[in-house]
Every structure is written in structure tokens, then in C-alpha cells.
Coordinates of C-alpha atoms and ligand atoms in Angstrom, one line a residue:
M1 CA 25.3 -84.3 -3.3
Q2 CA 24.0 -85.7 -6.3
R3 CA 21.9 -83.9 -8.9
V4 CA 19.1 -86.0 -10.1
W5 CA 16.6 -84.9 -13.1
I6 CA 13.2 -86.6 -13.1
T7 CA 11.7 -86.4 -16.5
G8 CA 7.6 -87.3 -16.9
A9 CA 7.9 -86.3 -13.1
E10 CA 4.0 -85.7 -13.4
G11 CA 3.1 -89.3 -14.1
H12 CA 2.8 -92.2 -11.8
V13 CA 6.2 -93.5 -11.9
G14 CA 7.6 -89.9 -11.7
T15 CA 5.0 -88.9 -9.1
A16 CA 6.3 -91.9 -6.8
L17 CA 9.5 -91.3 -7.3
T18 CA 9.7 -87.5 -6.2
G19 CA 7.4 -88.5 -3.3
I20 CA 10.2 -91.0 -1.5
L21 CA 13.4 -89.1 -3.1
D22 CA 14.9 -87.3 0.0
C23 CA 15.8 -83.8 -0.6
M24 CA 18.2 -83.6 2.1
E25 CA 20.3 -86.4 -0.2
Y26 CA 19.7 -85.4 -3.6
R27 CA 19.5 -82.2 -5.3
L28 CA 16.5 -83.0 -6.9
M29 CA 15.1 -81.7 -10.7
T30 CA 11.5 -82.4 -12.0
T31 CA 10.0 -81.8 -15.3
D32 CA 7.1 -82.9 -17.2
I33 CA 6.2 -82.2 -20.6
N34 CA 5.7 -78.0 -20.1
E35 CA 9.0 -77.7 -19.0
V36 CA 11.0 -80.0 -21.3
D37 CA 9.7 -81.7 -23.9
I38 CA 12.2 -85.0 -24.3
T39 CA 11.1 -85.1 -28.3
N40 CA 12.9 -81.5 -28.5
L41 CA 16.5 -82.3 -28.7
S42 CA 17.8 -78.9 -28.2
Q43 CA 15.5 -78.4 -25.2
V44 CA 17.1 -81.6 -23.8
I45 CA 20.3 -80.4 -24.1
Q46 CA 20.1 -76.9 -23.2
Y47 CA 18.5 -78.2 -20.0
V48 CA 21.4 -80.7 -19.1
R49 CA 24.1 -78.0 -20.1
V50 CA 22.4 -75.5 -17.3
N51 CA 21.6 -78.2 -14.8
R52 CA 24.0 -80.8 -15.3
P53 CA 22.5 -83.6 -13.7
D54 CA 24.7 -87.0 -12.3
V55 CA 21.6 -89.1 -13.0
I56 CA 19.0 -88.6 -15.4
I57 CA 15.5 -90.7 -14.7
N58 CA 13.4 -91.2 -17.7
C59 CA 9.8 -91.3 -16.4
A60 CA 8.6 -89.6 -19.5
G61 CA 6.7 -92.1 -21.9
L62 CA 3.7 -92.7 -24.3
S63 CA 2.2 -95.6 -22.1
D64 CA -1.5 -95.9 -23.5
A65 CA -0.8 -99.0 -26.1
E66 CA -4.3 -98.3 -28.1
Y67 CA -3.4 -94.3 -28.4
C68 CA 0.2 -95.5 -29.6
E69 CA -1.4 -98.0 -31.9
N70 CA -3.7 -94.8 -33.5
H71 CA -0.7 -92.4 -33.5
I72 CA 2.3 -94.1 -34.4
D73 CA 4.9 -91.1 -35.6
E74 CA 3.8 -89.3 -31.9
A75 CA 4.5 -92.9 -30.1
Y76 CA 8.1 -93.2 -31.8
K77 CA 8.8 -89.8 -31.2
V78 CA 8.2 -90.0 -27.5
N79 CA 9.1 -93.4 -26.9
A80 CA 12.5 -93.7 -29.2
I81 CA 13.5 -90.4 -30.3
G82 CA 12.8 -88.8 -26.8
V83 CA 15.1 -91.4 -25.1
R84 CA 17.6 -90.9 -27.6
N85 CA 17.6 -87.0 -26.8
I86 CA 18.4 -88.1 -23.2
A87 CA 20.8 -90.6 -24.1
L88 CA 23.1 -88.0 -26.4
A89 CA 22.3 -85.3 -23.6
A90 CA 23.5 -87.3 -20.7
Q91 CA 26.5 -88.3 -22.6
E92 CA 27.6 -85.1 -23.4
V93 CA 28.0 -84.4 -19.1
C94 CA 28.6 -88.3 -18.4
A95 CA 25.4 -88.6 -16.5
K96 CA 23.8 -91.9 -15.7
V97 CA 20.5 -92.4 -17.6
I98 CA 17.8 -94.9 -15.7
H99 CA 14.8 -95.4 -17.8
I100 CA 11.8 -97.2 -17.7
S101 CA 10.4 -99.8 -20.2
T102 CA 7.9 -102.2 -20.6
D103 CA 6.8 -106.2 -20.5
D104 CA 5.6 -105.0 -23.9
V105 CA 8.9 -105.5 -25.9
F106 CA 8.1 -109.1 -26.0
D107 CA 5.8 -111.0 -28.2
L108 CA 3.7 -111.9 -25.1
Q109 CA 3.1 -115.6 -26.2
S110 CA 4.9 -117.2 -24.0
E111 CA 4.2 -119.5 -21.5
L112 CA 6.8 -119.1 -18.9
P113 CA 8.1 -116.0 -17.5
Y114 CA 10.2 -113.8 -19.5
N115 CA 13.7 -113.1 -18.2
E116 CA 16.4 -110.1 -19.2
F117 CA 18.3 -112.6 -21.5
D118 CA 15.1 -113.4 -23.8
E119 CA 15.1 -112.0 -26.9
T120 CA 12.8 -109.1 -27.4
H121 CA 10.0 -109.2 -30.1
P122 CA 7.6 -106.5 -29.8
K123 CA 3.9 -107.1 -31.4
T124 CA 2.3 -103.7 -30.7
I125 CA 3.5 -100.0 -32.0
Y126 CA 3.8 -99.6 -28.1
G127 CA 6.3 -102.4 -27.8
K128 CA 8.2 -101.4 -30.7
S129 CA 8.4 -97.7 -29.9
K130 CA 9.7 -98.8 -26.4
E131 CA 12.2 -101.4 -28.0
A132 CA 13.4 -98.7 -30.2
G133 CA 14.0 -96.1 -27.3
E134 CA 16.1 -98.9 -25.1
K135 CA 18.3 -99.8 -28.6
F136 CA 18.9 -96.0 -28.8
L137 CA 19.8 -95.6 -25.0
M138 CA 22.2 -98.8 -25.2
Q139 CA 23.8 -97.5 -28.4
L140 CA 24.2 -94.1 -27.4
N141 CA 25.2 -94.1 -23.5
N142 CA 27.3 -96.9 -21.7
K143 CA 26.1 -95.7 -18.2
F144 CA 22.4 -96.9 -18.6
T145 CA 19.8 -99.2 -16.5
I146 CA 16.9 -99.9 -18.0
I147 CA 13.9 -101.3 -15.9
R148 CA 11.1 -103.0 -17.5
S149 CA 7.8 -103.1 -15.5
S150 CA 4.0 -104.3 -16.2
W151 CA 0.5 -103.0 -15.2
I152 CA 2.1 -100.1 -13.2
Y153 CA -0.6 -98.3 -10.8
G154 CA -0.5 -95.3 -8.4
I155 CA -2.0 -92.2 -8.0
G156 CA -3.6 -91.2 -11.7
R157 CA -5.7 -92.6 -14.3
D158 CA -5.0 -96.5 -14.1
F159 CA -6.6 -99.7 -14.2
V160 CA -7.2 -99.7 -10.6
D161 CA -8.8 -96.5 -11.1
K162 CA -10.9 -97.5 -14.0
V163 CA -12.3 -100.1 -12.2
L164 CA -13.5 -98.3 -8.9
K165 CA -14.7 -95.6 -11.0
C166 CA -17.3 -98.4 -12.4
V167 CA -18.4 -98.9 -8.8
G168 CA -22.1 -97.0 -8.5
K169 CA -22.3 -96.1 -12.4
Q170 CA -22.8 -99.5 -13.8
T171 CA -23.6 -103.2 -12.6
E172 CA -21.3 -104.9 -14.9
L173 CA -17.7 -104.7 -16.3
E174 CA -16.2 -106.9 -18.9
V175 CA -12.6 -107.8 -18.0
A176 CA -10.3 -110.2 -20.2
D177 CA -9.5 -113.4 -18.6
N178 CA -6.9 -114.4 -21.1
Q179 CA -4.3 -111.5 -20.4
Y180 CA -1.7 -112.4 -18.0
A181 CA 1.2 -110.2 -16.4
V182 CA 2.1 -108.6 -13.0
P183 CA 0.3 -105.7 -11.1
T184 CA 3.0 -103.6 -10.0
S185 CA 2.6 -100.2 -7.8
S186 CA 4.6 -97.5 -8.7
D187 CA 5.6 -97.1 -5.1
E188 CA 7.4 -100.7 -5.4
L189 CA 9.0 -99.3 -8.8
A190 CA 10.3 -96.0 -7.5
K191 CA 11.8 -97.8 -4.3
L192 CA 13.9 -99.8 -6.6
I193 CA 14.7 -96.8 -9.0
C194 CA 16.2 -95.6 -5.7
H195 CA 18.6 -98.2 -5.4
F196 CA 20.6 -97.7 -9.2
I197 CA 21.2 -94.1 -8.2
D198 CA 23.3 -95.0 -6.0
H199 CA 24.9 -98.2 -7.7
E200 CA 26.7 -98.9 -10.9
E201 CA 24.9 -101.7 -11.7
Y202 CA 24.1 -101.0 -15.2
G203 CA 22.5 -103.1 -17.5
I204 CA 18.8 -104.3 -18.3
Y205 CA 16.2 -105.2 -15.1
H206 CA 13.0 -106.6 -14.7
A207 CA 11.0 -105.3 -12.0
V208 CA 7.6 -106.4 -11.3
C209 CA 6.0 -107.4 -7.9
K210 CA 6.2 -111.1 -6.9
G211 CA 3.3 -113.7 -8.6
S212 CA 1.1 -113.0 -11.3
C213 CA -2.4 -113.1 -12.2
S214 CA -5.1 -112.2 -15.2
R215 CA -6.8 -109.1 -15.7
Y216 CA -9.9 -110.4 -14.2
E217 CA -8.0 -111.7 -11.4
F218 CA -6.7 -108.1 -10.8
A219 CA -10.1 -106.7 -10.8
Q220 CA -11.7 -109.2 -8.5
A221 CA -8.7 -108.4 -5.9
I222 CA -9.4 -104.9 -6.3
L223 CA -13.5 -104.8 -5.4
E224 CA -12.5 -107.6 -2.5
Y225 CA -9.6 -105.2 -0.9
T226 CA -12.3 -102.3 -1.4
N227 CA -15.5 -104.3 -0.1
N228 CA -17.1 -103.7 -3.7
T229 CA -17.9 -107.2 -4.6
D230 CA -21.4 -106.7 -4.1
K231 CA -21.4 -103.5 -6.0
L232 CA -20.1 -104.6 -9.5
T233 CA -20.0 -107.6 -11.2
L234 CA -17.2 -108.8 -13.3
K235 CA -17.8 -110.5 -16.4
P236 CA -14.7 -112.6 -17.8
V237 CA -14.1 -112.0 -21.5
E238 CA -11.9 -113.1 -24.0
G239 CA -9.7 -110.2 -25.2
R240 CA -6.4 -110.7 -27.2
A241 CA -4.5 -113.5 -25.2
T242 CA -1.3 -112.6 -23.9
Y243 CA 1.2 -113.6 -21.3
S244 CA 3.6 -111.2 -20.2
V245 CA 4.8 -112.1 -16.9
L246 CA 8.6 -110.8 -16.1
D247 CA 11.1 -112.9 -14.1
N248 CA 13.2 -110.3 -12.2
M249 CA 16.3 -112.3 -12.5
M250 CA 18.7 -109.6 -12.9
L251 CA 17.7 -108.5 -9.4
R252 CA 18.0 -111.9 -7.9
L253 CA 21.7 -112.9 -9.9
N254 CA 22.7 -109.1 -8.4
G255 CA 21.3 -109.9 -4.9
I256 CA 19.0 -106.7 -5.3
E257 CA 15.8 -106.7 -3.1
E258 CA 12.7 -107.9 -5.5
P259 CA 9.1 -106.1 -5.1
A260 CA 6.8 -107.5 -2.7
D261 CA 3.8 -109.7 -3.8
W262 CA 1.2 -108.1 -5.9
K263 CA -1.7 -108.6 -3.7
V264 CA 0.1 -107.6 -0.5
V265 CA 1.2 -104.4 -2.4
L266 CA -2.3 -103.9 -3.8
K267 CA -4.2 -104.2 -0.6
D268 CA -1.8 -101.9 0.9
Y269 CA -2.0 -99.0 -1.6
L270 CA -6.2 -99.6 -1.5
N271 CA -5.7 -98.9 2.2
K272 CA -4.0 -96.2 2.3
S273 CA -5.2 -94.2 -1.0
G274 CA -8.7 -95.6 -1.6
G275 CA -7.2 -96.0 -5.0
M276 CA -8.9 -93.2 -6.9
E277 CA -7.2 -90.5 -9.1
Ligands
NAP1 N1 1.7 -97.7 -16.9 C1 1.8 -98.9 -17.0 O1 1.5 -99.8 -16.9 C2 3.5 -99.0 -17.6 C3 4.0 -100.7 -17.9 C4 5.6 -100.7 -17.9 C5 6.0 -99.6 -18.1 N2 5.8 -98.3 -18.5 C6 6.7 -96.9 -18.8 O2 7.0 -96.5 -17.4 C7 7.2 -94.7 -17.8 C8 6.0 -94.1 -16.8 O3 4.9 -94.8 -17.0 P1 3.6 -94.0 -16.6 O4 2.9 -95.0 -16.0 O5 3.9 -93.2 -15.2 O6 3.2 -92.8 -17.4 P2 2.2 -91.8 -17.2 O7 1.7 -91.9 -16.0 O8 1.7 -91.6 -18.5 O9 3.4 -90.4 -16.9 C9 3.9 -90.3 -18.0 C10 4.6 -88.8 -18.3 O10 5.4 -88.5 -19.3 C11 4.8 -87.4 -19.7 N3 5.0 -86.9 -21.0 C12 4.6 -87.6 -22.2 N4 5.1 -87.2 -23.4 C13 6.3 -86.1 -22.7 C14 7.2 -85.5 -23.5 N5 7.2 -85.7 -24.9 N6 8.3 -84.8 -22.7 C15 8.3 -84.9 -21.5 N7 7.1 -85.7 -20.7 C16 6.2 -86.3 -21.5 C17 3.2 -87.5 -19.7 O11 2.3 -86.2 -20.0 P3 1.1 -86.1 -20.1 O12 0.2 -86.8 -19.2 O13 0.5 -84.9 -20.3 O14 1.0 -86.8 -21.7 C18 3.3 -87.9 -18.1 O15 3.2 -87.1 -17.1 C19 6.7 -95.1 -19.4 O16 7.7 -94.8 -20.1 C20 5.9 -96.4 -19.5 O17 6.1 -96.7 -21.0 C21 4.4 -98.1 -17.9

């Protein structure tokens, strides 16, 4: 039975992953910051020496881009040094590392979807710190899978939750209509992460749902699928123009099933959960 350690287990991706991984098939170990702080090298090494995982799935990270912009040291400490610590500890016990990264490692100024062979060129502190984490992992561990995704939602505080919380509290919400990416549910992502536990197809993978949309279209869909279009008016506004649609080229090249269409997945998620935290 493979021993699988999930860090950041209480976040969106960590929660979804813990929910679908079969305890009969794997010996699961889950921690969040209160049990193991990934920025603390001796804590991470100690945990790995005692528990000897075969696979480490790093779902821990600082994912709030605005917060990272205002807390630069903390962003690098978690998103870069934290990943270095995991890579070093994993190397000691020959564990495989599956690490979650982001579309923000690109410059977000393209007009075409980014594939895994495109050069990274992050513009934000969040993106730069995540890119630094990717580099540490690639340099320090030869059994790595980096999975980049975008606009992840699931149980917890996220954009879906933010829009629905405005319903009934205010009549209008401003949403950028010049920012494009792909909404991806943490459940779809978790299904894909599971694939990599049992396969050795190392490398960098983009993993987003099919299709793409603007933030404004994402908000529209959230209201439509919850029958709330008449309760909240969306006002399209110009934010910082960004395009960060990812192309799942490596999934295609390796014959791995891609996540489903973002609209289908969102509708299903809202039907099942209601979308609120
Ligand atoms: N959310 C997105 O749209 C998105 C898109 C692309 C990629 N990603 C990446 O995917 C990963 C998971 O994202 P997510 O949406 O699941 O994030 P999330 O919900 O914020 O979960 C991250 C978890 O990591 C924990 N954590 C923070 N600092 C830690 C530390 N020093 N040691 C151990 N745990 C720590 C957090 O705890 P606290 O809540 O207590 O801080 C939280 O439980 C992140 O690396 C993120 O960069 C996210």
C-alpha cells in the first residue's frame, strides 16, 4: 500500500483530494499548517523521516495574489522555500512529489493558450514565488510532477463563494470583463492528481477544464446556474487586462483524460453543493 502525504490538506485542492482518495487503496497522511508548517525545514524532514511517504502531494501554498503582493517575504517563504523543503525531504526517502502550481507563472499577456513548452515570465509576486517553487522542485528532486491550474474553486472561500455571498446583500457587483482564464473545480483537479500517484509520467502538466471565459462570464454563469440572475446585477468593468488560458498539451500528448468542460463542471458543482463556503 502506497503511503501518500497531503500537505495543505484543508485547502480547496487538499480537501477535494482527501475526499476522493480511497483509504483502502492508500495509506493517507494529511496535514495543514498547524501540524506541519512547510516553511520549517526541520519539521518537514522530521515528518518525512518518521512517516516515510512514497508520494508527497503539496497542496499547501499562499494563493491570494493580492496578499502576496503586500507580503513579499511570506509569499516566497511559503511558495518557494516551502517547496524547496518538501523537495529536499522527499529526496531523502526517494519519494515522488506532486506539486500544484499556477497559470500566473506566465506573463498573462498572450492571445493564445499557454502550453507546457512556453517560457514562463511571471509579472506578479505570487507568480514569481510560484515559479521559484517550481524551479526548486525541478532542481532538487528528479521524481516530480508539477500541475498548473487556474481559477480553482471548491468548498471554501473562492470566486464562486464571493459572488453568491453578494446575492441578497447588494444589488450590483462589478466584475472585470477583460481577464480571461479557465474556471477549474478542485474535484476535477483532484481526479487528475490521483492519476499521477500511480503513474511515473513525470514533468510539467497544465490541467484546466475545457473552454475559457472572462471573469464576467464566470460570474454570469454562477448566477444563471443558481437562478439568481434577477437578484444581482453584474456590471462589466475594465480590470488589469490578463489572458492566462492554459492548454493541457502534456495531458493530450500522454493520452491522459482531460478535465471536463468548465460550464458542465460548474453547473454540476452548484447543483450538488450550492457553492457556498
Ligand atoms: N486557488 C486558485 O485559484 C489556484 C489556481 C492555481 C493554482 N493554485 C495553487 O494550488 C495550490 C492549492 O490551492 P488552493 O486553492 O487549494 O489554496 P487554499 O485553499 O488557500 O489552500 C492552501 C492550504 O495551504 C495551507 N498553508 C498555507 N501556508 C502553509 C504552510 N506554511 N504550511 C502548511 N500549510 C500551509 C493553507 O492554510 P491557511 O488557510 O491557514 O493559510 C491552506 O489550508 C496552491 O499552491 C496554489 O498556489 C491555486
